[in-house]
mmCIF file of C-alpha atoms in Angstrom:
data_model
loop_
_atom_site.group_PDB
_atom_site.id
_atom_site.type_symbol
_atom_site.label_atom_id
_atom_site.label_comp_id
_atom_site.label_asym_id
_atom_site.label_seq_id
_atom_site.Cartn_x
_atom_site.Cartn_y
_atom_site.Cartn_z
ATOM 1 C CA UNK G 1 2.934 58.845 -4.288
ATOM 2 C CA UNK G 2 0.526 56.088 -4.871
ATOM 3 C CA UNK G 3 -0.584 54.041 -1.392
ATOM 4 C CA UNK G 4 -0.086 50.873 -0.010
ATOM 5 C CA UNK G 5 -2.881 49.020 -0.052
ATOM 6 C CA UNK G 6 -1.363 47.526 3.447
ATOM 7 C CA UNK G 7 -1.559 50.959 4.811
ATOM 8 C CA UNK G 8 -4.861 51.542 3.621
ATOM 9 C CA UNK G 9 -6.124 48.143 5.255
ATOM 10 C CA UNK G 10 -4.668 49.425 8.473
ATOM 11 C CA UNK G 11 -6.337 52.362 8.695
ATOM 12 C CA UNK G 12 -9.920 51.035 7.494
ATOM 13 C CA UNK G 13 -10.777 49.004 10.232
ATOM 14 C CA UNK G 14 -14.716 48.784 9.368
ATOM 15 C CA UNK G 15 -13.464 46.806 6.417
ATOM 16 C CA UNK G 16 -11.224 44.248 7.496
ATOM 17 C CA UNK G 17 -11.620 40.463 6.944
ATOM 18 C CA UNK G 18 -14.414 39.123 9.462
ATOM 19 C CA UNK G 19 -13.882 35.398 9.145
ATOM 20 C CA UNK G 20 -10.797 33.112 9.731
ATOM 21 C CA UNK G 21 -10.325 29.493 9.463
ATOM 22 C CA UNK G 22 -9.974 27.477 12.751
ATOM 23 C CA UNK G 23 -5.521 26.002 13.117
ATOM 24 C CA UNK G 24 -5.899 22.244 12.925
ATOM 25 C CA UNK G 25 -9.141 22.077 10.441
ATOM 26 C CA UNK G 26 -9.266 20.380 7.458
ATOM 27 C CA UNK G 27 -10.511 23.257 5.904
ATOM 28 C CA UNK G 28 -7.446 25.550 7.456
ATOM 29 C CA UNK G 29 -4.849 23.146 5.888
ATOM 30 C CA UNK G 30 -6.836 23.631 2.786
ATOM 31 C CA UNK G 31 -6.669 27.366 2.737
ATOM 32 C CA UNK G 32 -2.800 27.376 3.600
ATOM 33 C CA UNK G 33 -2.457 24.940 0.232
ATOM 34 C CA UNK G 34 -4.452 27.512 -1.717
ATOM 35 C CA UNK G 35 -2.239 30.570 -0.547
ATOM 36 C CA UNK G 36 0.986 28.265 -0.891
ATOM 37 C CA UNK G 37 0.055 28.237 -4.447
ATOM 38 C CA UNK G 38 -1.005 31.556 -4.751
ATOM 39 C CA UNK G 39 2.969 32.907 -3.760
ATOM 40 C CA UNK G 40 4.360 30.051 -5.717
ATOM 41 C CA UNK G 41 3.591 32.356 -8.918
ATOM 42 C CA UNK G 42 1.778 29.376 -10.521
ATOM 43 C CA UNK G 43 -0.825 29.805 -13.304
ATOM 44 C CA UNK G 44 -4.021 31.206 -11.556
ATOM 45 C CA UNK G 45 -5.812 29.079 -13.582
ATOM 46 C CA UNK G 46 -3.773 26.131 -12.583
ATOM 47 C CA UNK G 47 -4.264 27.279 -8.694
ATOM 48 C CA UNK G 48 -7.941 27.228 -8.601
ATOM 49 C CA UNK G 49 -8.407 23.408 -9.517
ATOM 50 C CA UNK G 50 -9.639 20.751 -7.754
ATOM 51 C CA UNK G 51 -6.190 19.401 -5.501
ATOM 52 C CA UNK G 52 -6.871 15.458 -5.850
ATOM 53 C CA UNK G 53 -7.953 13.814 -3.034
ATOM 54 C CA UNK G 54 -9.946 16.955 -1.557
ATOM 55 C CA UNK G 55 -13.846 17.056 -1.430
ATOM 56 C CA UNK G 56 -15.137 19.973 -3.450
ATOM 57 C CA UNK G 57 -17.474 21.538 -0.993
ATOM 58 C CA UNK G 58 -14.723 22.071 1.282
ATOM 59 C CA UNK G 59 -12.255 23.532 -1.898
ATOM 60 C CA UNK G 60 -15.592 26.393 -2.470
ATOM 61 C CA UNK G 61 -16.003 27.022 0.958
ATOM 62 C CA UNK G 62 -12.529 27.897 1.582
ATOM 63 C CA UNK G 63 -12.637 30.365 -1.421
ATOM 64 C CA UNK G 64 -15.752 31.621 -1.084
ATOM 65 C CA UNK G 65 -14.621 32.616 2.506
ATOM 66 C CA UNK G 66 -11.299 34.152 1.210
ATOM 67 C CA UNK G 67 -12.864 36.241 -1.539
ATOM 68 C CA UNK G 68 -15.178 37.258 0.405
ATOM 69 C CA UNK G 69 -12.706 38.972 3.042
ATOM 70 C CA UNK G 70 -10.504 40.034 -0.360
ATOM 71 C CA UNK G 71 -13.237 41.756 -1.928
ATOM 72 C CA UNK G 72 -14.687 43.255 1.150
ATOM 73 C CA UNK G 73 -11.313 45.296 1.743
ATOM 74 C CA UNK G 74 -11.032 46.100 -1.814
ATOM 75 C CA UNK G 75 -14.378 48.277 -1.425
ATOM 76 C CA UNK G 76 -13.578 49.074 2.100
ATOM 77 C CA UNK G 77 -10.113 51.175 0.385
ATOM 78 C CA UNK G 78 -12.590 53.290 -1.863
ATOM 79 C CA UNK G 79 -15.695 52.926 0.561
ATOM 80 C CA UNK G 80 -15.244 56.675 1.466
ATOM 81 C CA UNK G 81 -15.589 57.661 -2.314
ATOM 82 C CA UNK G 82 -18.673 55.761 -3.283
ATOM 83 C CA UNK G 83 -21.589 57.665 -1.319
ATOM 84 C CA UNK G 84 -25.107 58.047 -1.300
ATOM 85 C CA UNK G 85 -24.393 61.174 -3.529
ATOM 86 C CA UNK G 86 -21.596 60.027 -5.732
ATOM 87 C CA UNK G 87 -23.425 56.379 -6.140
ATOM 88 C CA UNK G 88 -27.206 56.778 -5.391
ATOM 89 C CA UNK G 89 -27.851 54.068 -7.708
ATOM 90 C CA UNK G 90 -26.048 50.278 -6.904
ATOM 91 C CA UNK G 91 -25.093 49.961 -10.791
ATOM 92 C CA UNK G 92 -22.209 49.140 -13.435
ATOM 93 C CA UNK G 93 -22.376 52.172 -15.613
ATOM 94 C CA UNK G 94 -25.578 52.847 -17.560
ATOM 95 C CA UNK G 95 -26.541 49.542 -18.356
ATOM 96 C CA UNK G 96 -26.379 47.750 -15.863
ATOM 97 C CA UNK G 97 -28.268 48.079 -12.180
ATOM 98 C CA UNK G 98 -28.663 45.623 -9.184
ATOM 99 C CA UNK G 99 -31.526 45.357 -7.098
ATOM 100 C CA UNK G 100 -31.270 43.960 -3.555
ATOM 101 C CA UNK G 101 -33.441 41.217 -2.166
ATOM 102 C CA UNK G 102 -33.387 39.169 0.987
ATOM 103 C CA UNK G 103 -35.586 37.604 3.016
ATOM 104 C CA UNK G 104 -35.718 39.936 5.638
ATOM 105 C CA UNK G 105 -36.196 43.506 5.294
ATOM 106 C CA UNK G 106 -36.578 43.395 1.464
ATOM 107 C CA UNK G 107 -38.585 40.890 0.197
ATOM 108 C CA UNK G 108 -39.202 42.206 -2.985
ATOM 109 C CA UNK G 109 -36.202 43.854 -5.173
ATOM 110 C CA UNK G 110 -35.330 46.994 -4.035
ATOM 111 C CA UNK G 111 -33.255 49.633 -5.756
ATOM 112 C CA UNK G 112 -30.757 51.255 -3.206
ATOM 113 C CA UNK G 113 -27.405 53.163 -3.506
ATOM 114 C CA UNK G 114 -24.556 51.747 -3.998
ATOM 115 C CA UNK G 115 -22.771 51.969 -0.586
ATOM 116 C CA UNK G 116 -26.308 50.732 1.249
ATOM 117 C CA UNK G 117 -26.447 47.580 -1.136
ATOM 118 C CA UNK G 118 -22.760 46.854 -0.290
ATOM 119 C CA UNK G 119 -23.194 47.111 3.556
ATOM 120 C CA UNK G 120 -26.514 44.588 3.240
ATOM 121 C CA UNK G 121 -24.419 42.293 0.910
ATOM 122 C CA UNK G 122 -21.482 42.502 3.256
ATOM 123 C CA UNK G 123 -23.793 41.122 6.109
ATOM 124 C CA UNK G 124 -25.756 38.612 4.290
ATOM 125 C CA UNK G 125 -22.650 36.909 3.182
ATOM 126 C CA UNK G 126 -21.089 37.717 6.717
ATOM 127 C CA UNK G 127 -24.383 35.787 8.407
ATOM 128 C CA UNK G 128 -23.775 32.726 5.729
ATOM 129 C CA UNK G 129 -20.302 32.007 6.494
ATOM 130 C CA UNK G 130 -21.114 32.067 9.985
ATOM 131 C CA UNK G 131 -23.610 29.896 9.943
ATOM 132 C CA UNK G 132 -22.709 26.028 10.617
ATOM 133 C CA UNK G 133 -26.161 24.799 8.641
ATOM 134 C CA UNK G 134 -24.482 26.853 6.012
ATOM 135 C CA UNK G 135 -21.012 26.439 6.200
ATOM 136 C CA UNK G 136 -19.998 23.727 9.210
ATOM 137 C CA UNK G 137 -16.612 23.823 10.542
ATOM 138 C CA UNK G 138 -17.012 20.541 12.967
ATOM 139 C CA UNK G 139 -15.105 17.413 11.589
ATOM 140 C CA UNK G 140 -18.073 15.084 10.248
ATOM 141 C CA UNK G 141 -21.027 17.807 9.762
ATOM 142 C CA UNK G 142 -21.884 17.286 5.945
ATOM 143 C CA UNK G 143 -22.668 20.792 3.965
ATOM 144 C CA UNK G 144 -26.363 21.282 2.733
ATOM 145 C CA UNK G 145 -27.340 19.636 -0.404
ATOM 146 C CA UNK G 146 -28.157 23.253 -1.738
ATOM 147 C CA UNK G 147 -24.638 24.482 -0.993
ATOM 148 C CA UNK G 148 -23.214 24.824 -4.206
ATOM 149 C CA UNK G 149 -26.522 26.439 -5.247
ATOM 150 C CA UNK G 150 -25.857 28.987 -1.743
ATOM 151 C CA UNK G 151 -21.929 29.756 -3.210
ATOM 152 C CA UNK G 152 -23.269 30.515 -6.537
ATOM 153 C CA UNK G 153 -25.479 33.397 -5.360
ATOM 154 C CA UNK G 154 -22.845 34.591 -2.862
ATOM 155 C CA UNK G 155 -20.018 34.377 -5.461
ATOM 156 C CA UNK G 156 -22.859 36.187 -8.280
ATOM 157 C CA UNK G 157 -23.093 38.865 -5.651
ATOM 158 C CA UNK G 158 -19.545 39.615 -4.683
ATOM 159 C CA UNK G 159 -18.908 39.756 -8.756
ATOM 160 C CA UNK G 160 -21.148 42.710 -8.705
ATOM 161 C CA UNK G 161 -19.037 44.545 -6.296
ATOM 162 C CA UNK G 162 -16.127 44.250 -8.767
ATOM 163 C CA UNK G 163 -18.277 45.508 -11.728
ATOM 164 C CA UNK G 164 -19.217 48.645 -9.572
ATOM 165 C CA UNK G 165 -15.270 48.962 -8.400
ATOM 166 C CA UNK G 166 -13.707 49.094 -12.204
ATOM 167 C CA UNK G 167 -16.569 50.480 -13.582
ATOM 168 C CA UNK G 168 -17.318 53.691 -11.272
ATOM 169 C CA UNK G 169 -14.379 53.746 -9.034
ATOM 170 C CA UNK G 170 -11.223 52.924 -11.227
ATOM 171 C CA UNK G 171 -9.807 56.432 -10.574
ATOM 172 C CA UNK G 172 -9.236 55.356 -7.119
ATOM 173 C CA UNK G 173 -7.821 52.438 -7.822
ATOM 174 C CA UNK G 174 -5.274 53.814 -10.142
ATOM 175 C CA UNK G 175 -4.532 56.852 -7.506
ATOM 176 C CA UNK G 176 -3.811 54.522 -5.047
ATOM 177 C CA UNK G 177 -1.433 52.073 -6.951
ATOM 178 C CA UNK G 178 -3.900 49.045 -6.249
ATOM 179 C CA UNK G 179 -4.602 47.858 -10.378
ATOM 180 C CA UNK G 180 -2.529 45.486 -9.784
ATOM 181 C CA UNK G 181 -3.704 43.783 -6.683
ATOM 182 C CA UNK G 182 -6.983 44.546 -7.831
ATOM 183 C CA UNK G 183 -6.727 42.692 -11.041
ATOM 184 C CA UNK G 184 -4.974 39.786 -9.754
ATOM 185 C CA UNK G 185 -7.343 39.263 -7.436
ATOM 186 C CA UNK G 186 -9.979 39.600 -9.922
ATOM 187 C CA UNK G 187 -8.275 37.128 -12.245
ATOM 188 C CA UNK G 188 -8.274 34.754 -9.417
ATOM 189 C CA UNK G 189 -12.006 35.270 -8.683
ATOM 190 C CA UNK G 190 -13.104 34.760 -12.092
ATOM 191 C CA UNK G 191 -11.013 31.448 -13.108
ATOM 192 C CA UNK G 192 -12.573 30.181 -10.021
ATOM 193 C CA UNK G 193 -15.748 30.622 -10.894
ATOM 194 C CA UNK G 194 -15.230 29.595 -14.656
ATOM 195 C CA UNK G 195 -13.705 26.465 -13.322
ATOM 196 C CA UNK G 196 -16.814 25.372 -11.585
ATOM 197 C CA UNK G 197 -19.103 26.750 -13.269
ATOM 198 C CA UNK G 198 -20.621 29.173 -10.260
ATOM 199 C CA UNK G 199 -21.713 32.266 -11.932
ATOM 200 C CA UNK G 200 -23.983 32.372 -14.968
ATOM 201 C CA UNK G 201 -22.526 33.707 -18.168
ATOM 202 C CA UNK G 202 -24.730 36.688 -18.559
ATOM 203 C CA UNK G 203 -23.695 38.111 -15.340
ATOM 204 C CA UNK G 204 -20.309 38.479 -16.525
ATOM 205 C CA UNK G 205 -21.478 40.424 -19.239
ATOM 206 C CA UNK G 206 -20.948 43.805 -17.587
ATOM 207 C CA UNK G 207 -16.788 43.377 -17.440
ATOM 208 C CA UNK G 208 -16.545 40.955 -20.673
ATOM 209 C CA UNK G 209 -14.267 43.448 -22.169
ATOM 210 C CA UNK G 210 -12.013 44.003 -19.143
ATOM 211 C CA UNK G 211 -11.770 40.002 -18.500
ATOM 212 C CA UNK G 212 -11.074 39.469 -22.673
ATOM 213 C CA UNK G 213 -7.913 42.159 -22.501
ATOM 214 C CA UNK G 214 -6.636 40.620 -18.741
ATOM 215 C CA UNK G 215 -7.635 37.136 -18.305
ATOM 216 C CA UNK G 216 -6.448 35.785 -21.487
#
């Protein structure tokens, strides 16, 4: 009998989402709009657009943040099967391998395994959302002139961490009855980012196939 992905959240608590948005902020109201549409069963397409009236920093912030804890329990529900063994190489089949880089420990590209990139990604984007120069939460704070430039790297990132997912771990997806919340969410992701432009083409290279059959 194929799980519930609730009952697989439950039980992975390492995985669970890490950031919430304050009651009373404009940014709070915002997310409640954007998951009022999402159970509405409108278009995705038409759910990822621009509400009038709303400033578009605070519109990618509040996804950013959500896919962020979406995607982070979508990994954490295979986490166990992708291993230093099973995935010594952070990758989307043979073509296709990601490097990590940061401005900390790894300054120059470094090629690690698949389950030690996603724990440094998980972190970096962790720190980022947490950080009020990065993302402020206090009424009148502008964001950073380079924060559209900060989303598209985060969002570049987390689109990697699907690639690995269908591409090495759709087995457990299927076994555990998730395609379905898996895609969806995917769909979501990538008519976000195709709305505003936020990933570069050639990254999406890696699932064009996929996205062709399911996002048309």
């Amino acid at each position: 009998m194929a799980l519930c992905l609730k009952q697989v959240f439950a039980k992975d608590k390492t995985f669970r989402p890490r950031k919430r948005f304050e009651p009373g902020t404009q940014r709070f109201e915002l997310y409640k709009k954007a998951q009022a549409s999402l159970k509405s069963g409108l278009d995705l397409r038409s759910v990822v657009r621009l509400p009038p009236g709303e400033n578009i920093d605070d519109w990618i912030a509040v996804h950013v943040v959500d896919f962020f804890n979406r995607i982070n329990l979508i990994y954490g529900t295979m986490a166990e099967r992708c291993s230093e063994t099973s995935c010594p190489v952070m990758a989307g089949g043979p073509r296709y391998e990601y490097r990590w880089q940061d401005e900390r420990q790894y300054r120059r590209p470094a090629k690690l395994s698949a389950p030690r990139y996603m724990a440094l990604l998980m972190d970096w984007i962790e720190g980022l959302i947490n950080d009020e120069d990065v993302f402020p939460t206090r009424i009148g704070v502008p964001f950073p002139k380079n924060f559209q430039q900060v989303c598209t790297k985060i969002l570049t990132r987390l689109f990697r961490v699907f690639v690995h997912v269908y591409i090495h771990h759709f087995d457990s997806i299927l076994s555990m009855g998730a395609e379905a919340h898996v895609n969806t969410c995917y769909k979501h992701f990538y008519y976000f980012i195709r709305e505003f432009s936020l990933v570069d083409q050639r990254e999406l290279e890696p699932l064009r196939e996929m996205t062709e059959r399911i996002c048309h």
